[in-house]
Short mmCIF file of C-alpha atoms in Angstrom, two decimals:
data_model
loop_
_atom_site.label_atom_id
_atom_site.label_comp_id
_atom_site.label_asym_id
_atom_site.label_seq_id
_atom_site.Cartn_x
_atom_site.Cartn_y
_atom_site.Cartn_z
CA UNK D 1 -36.63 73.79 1.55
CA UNK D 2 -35.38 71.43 -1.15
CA UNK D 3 -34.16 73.32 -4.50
CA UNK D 4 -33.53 71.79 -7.69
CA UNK D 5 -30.86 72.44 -10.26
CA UNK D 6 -30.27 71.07 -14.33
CA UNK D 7 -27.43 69.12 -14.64
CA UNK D 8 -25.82 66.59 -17.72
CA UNK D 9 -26.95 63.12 -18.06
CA UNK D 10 -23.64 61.83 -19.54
CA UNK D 11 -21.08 64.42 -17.76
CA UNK D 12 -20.11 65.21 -14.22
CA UNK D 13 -20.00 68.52 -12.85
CA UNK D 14 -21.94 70.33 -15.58
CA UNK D 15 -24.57 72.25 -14.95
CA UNK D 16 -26.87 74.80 -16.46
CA UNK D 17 -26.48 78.40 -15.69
CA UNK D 18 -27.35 82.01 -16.58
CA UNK D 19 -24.87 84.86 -17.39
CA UNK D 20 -24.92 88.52 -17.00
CA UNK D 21 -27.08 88.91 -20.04
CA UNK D 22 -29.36 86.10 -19.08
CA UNK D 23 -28.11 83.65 -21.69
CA UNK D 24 -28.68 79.81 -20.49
CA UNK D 25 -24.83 78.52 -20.10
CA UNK D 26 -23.04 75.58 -19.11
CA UNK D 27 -20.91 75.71 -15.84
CA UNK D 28 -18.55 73.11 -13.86
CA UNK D 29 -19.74 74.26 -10.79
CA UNK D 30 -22.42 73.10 -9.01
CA UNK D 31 -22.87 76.09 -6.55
CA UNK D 32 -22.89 78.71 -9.14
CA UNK D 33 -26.18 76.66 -11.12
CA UNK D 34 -29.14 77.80 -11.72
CA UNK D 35 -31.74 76.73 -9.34
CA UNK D 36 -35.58 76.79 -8.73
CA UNK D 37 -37.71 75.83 -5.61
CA UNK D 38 -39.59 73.06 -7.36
CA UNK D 39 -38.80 70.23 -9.91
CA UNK D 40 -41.82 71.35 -11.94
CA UNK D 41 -40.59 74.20 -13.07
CA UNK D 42 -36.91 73.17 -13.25
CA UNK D 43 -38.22 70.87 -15.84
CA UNK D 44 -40.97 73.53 -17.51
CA UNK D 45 -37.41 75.97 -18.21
CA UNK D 46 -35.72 72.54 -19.40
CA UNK D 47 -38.69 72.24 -22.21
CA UNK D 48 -39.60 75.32 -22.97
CA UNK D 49 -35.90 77.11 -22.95
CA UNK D 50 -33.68 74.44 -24.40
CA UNK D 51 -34.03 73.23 -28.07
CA UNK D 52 -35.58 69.39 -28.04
CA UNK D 53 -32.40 68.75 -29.75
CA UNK D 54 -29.93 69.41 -26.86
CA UNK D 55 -32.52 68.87 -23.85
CA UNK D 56 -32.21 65.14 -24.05
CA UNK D 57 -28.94 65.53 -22.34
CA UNK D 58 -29.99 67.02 -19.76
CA UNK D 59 -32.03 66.47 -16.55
CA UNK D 60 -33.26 67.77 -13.20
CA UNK D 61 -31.84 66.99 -10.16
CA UNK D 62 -31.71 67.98 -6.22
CA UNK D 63 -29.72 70.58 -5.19
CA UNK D 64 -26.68 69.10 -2.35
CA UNK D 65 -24.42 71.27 -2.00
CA UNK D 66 -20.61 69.22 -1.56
CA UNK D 67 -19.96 71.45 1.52
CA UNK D 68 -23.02 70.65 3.59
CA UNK D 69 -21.87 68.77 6.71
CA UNK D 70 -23.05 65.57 7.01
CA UNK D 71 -24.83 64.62 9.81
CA UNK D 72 -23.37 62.40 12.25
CA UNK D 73 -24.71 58.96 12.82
CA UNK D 74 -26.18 58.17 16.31
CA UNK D 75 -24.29 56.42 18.84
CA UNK D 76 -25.06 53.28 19.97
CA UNK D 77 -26.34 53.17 23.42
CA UNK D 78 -23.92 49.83 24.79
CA UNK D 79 -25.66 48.60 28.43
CA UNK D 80 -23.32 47.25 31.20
CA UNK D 81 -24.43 45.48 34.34
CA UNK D 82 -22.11 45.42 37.71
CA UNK D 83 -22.45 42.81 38.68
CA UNK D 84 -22.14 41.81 42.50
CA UNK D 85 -19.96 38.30 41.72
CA UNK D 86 -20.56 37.58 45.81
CA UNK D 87 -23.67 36.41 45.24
CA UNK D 88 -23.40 34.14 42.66
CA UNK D 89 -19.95 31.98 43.27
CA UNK D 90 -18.44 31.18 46.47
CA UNK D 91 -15.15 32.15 45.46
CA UNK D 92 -13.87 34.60 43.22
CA UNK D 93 -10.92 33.64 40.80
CA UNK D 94 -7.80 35.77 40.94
CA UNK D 95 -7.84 36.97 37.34
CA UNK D 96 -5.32 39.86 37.63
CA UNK D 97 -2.54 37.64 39.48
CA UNK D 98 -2.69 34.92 36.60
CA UNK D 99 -2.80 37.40 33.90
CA UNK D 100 0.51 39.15 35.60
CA UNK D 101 2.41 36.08 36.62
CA UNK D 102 1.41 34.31 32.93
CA UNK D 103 2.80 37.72 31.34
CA UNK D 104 6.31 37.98 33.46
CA UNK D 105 6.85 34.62 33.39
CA UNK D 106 6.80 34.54 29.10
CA UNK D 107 8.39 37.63 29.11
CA UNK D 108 11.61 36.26 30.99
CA UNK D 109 11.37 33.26 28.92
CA UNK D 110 11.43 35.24 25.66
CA UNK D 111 14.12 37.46 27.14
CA UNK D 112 16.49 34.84 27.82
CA UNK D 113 15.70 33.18 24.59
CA UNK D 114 17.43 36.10 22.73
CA UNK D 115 20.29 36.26 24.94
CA UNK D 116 21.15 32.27 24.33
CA UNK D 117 20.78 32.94 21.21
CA UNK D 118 23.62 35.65 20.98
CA UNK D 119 25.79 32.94 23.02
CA UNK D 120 25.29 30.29 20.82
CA UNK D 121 26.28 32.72 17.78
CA UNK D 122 29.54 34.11 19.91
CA UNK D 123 30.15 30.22 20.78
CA UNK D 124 29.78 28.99 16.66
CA UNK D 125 32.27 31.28 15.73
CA UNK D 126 34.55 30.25 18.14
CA UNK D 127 34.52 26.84 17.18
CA UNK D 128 34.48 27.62 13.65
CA UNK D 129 38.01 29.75 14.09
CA UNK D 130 39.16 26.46 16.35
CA UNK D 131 38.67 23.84 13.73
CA UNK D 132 40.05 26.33 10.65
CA UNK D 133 42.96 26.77 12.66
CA UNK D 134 42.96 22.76 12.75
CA UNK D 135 43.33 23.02 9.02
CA UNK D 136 45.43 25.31 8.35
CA UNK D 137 48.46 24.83 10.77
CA UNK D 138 50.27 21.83 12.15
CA UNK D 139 50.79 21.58 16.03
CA UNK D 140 53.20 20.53 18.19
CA UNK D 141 51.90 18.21 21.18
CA UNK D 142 51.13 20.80 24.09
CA UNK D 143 49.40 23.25 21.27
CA UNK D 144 47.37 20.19 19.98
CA UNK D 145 46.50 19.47 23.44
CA UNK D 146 45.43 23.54 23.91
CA UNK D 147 43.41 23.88 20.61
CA UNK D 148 41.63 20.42 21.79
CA UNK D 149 40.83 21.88 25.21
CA UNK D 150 39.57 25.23 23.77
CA UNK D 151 37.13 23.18 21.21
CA UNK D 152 36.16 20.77 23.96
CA UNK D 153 35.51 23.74 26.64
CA UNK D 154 33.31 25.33 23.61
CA UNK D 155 31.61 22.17 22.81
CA UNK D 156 30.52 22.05 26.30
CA UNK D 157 29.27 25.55 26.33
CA UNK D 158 27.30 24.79 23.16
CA UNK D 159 25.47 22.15 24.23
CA UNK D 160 24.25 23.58 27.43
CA UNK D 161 22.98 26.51 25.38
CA UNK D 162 21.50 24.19 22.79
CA UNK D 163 19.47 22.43 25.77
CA UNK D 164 18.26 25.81 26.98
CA UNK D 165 16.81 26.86 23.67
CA UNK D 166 15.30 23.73 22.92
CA UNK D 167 13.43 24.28 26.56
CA UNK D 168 12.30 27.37 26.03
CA UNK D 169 11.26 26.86 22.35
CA UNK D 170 9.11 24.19 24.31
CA UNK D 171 7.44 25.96 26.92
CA UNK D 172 6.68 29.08 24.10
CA UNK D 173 4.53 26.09 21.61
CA UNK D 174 3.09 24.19 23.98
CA UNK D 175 -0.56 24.77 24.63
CA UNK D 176 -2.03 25.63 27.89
CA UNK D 177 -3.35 22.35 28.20
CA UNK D 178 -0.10 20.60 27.82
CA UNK D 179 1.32 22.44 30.35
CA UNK D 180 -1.37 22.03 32.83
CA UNK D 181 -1.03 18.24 32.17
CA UNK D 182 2.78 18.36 33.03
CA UNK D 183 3.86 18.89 29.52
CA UNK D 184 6.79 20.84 30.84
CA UNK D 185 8.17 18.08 33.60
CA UNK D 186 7.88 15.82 30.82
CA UNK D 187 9.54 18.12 28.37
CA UNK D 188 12.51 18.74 30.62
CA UNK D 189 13.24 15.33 31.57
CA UNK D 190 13.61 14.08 27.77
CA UNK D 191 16.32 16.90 27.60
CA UNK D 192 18.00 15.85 30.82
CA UNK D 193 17.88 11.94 29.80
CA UNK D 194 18.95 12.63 26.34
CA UNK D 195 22.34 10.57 25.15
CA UNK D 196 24.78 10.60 22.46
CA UNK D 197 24.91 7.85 19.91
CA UNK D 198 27.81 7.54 17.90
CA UNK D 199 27.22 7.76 14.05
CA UNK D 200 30.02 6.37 12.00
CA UNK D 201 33.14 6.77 14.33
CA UNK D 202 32.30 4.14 17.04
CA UNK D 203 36.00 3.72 17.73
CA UNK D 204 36.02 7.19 19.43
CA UNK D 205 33.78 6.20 22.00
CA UNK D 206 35.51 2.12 23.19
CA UNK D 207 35.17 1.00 26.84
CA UNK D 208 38.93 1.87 26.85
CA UNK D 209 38.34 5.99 26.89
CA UNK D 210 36.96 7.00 30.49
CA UNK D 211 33.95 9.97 29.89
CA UNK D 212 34.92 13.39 32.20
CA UNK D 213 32.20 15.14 33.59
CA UNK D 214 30.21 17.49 31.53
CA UNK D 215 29.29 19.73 33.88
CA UNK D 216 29.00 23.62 34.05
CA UNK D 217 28.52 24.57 36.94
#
């Protein structure tokens, strides 16, 4: 059964109670209110006890009290269907062997991503210690010759790695559809075709200087 108590109009949590001597009082607490079975005579007390002055403050409401559990809202019923795929296709596509071979295969490409990156850094500093010691000290023939083959060895190294990342940062932002179309073959031979052109220093690179194998392996 619904009960009704007199609260404030313009404040929260006040609320009209009675005290030991049976003296209408204000409280902050909504439990310890006064309250009557009906709104009619909630509102006859309201009138009749309270001064016409002070009464327009005040108003009657439902009882709730804050610690009544709410009640839980239904579940959705959800339907699913098995559904016998035999039936309708011929064949039935391999889902879970895509889905694993798709998620190994990125997950060694990301992999060795990081560690070519860590190369790369190891093989910058090198060179950068190679050409500062370039600056700072003059060299004799056979330790010109050894700083020259450390830098070229490290040069080597660098551009290998560079052609690595620059596959795999392919094959990671290149859509499925791309790669279905032979995005990758295509993607891969640029790399592998690529050449140098000289910038400013074309003197470096004259008929007269014979090219030594790259190579890494």
């Amino acid at each position: 059964m619904s009960e009704f108590i007199i609260a404030s109009i313009s404040e929260q949590n006040r609320f009209i109670y009675y005290d030991k001597l049976g003296k209408m009082c204000v409280t902050n607490k909504q439990e310890k209110a006064a309250k009557y079975q009906d709104a009619a005579k909630a509102w006859r007390v309201l009138n009749t006890q309270m001064s016409k002055k002070k009464r327009d403050g005040w108003k009657v409401v439902a009882y709730e009290p804050k610690n009544q559990p709410q009640k839980a809202e239904p579940t959705p019923q959800r339907y699913r269907v098995d559904i016998d795929t035999s039936s309708i296709a011929e064949e039935t596509f391999d889902w879970e062997k895509v889905r694993q071979n798709i998620t190994e295969s990125f997950s060694e490409i990301i992999a060795y991503k990081e560690r070519l990156t860590l190369k790369l850094n190891q093989i910058e500093a090198e060179l950068c210690d190679c050409e500062h010691a370039c600056e700072f000290f003059k060299c004799d023939a056979s330790h010109g010759y050894k700083l020259y083959a450390m830098i070229r060895e490290r040069r080597i190294k660098r551009r290998f790695l560079k052609d690595e990342l620059w596959k795999t940062n392919s094959v990671l932002n290149m859509s499925y559809s791309d790669i279905a179309n032979g995005g990758i073959e295509n993607a891969f031979k640029g790399i592998d075709e690529q050449a140098y052109e000289p910038r400013v220093l074309k003197e470096l690179f004259s008929d007269a200087l014979q090219p030594i194998s790259t190579s890494t392996k």
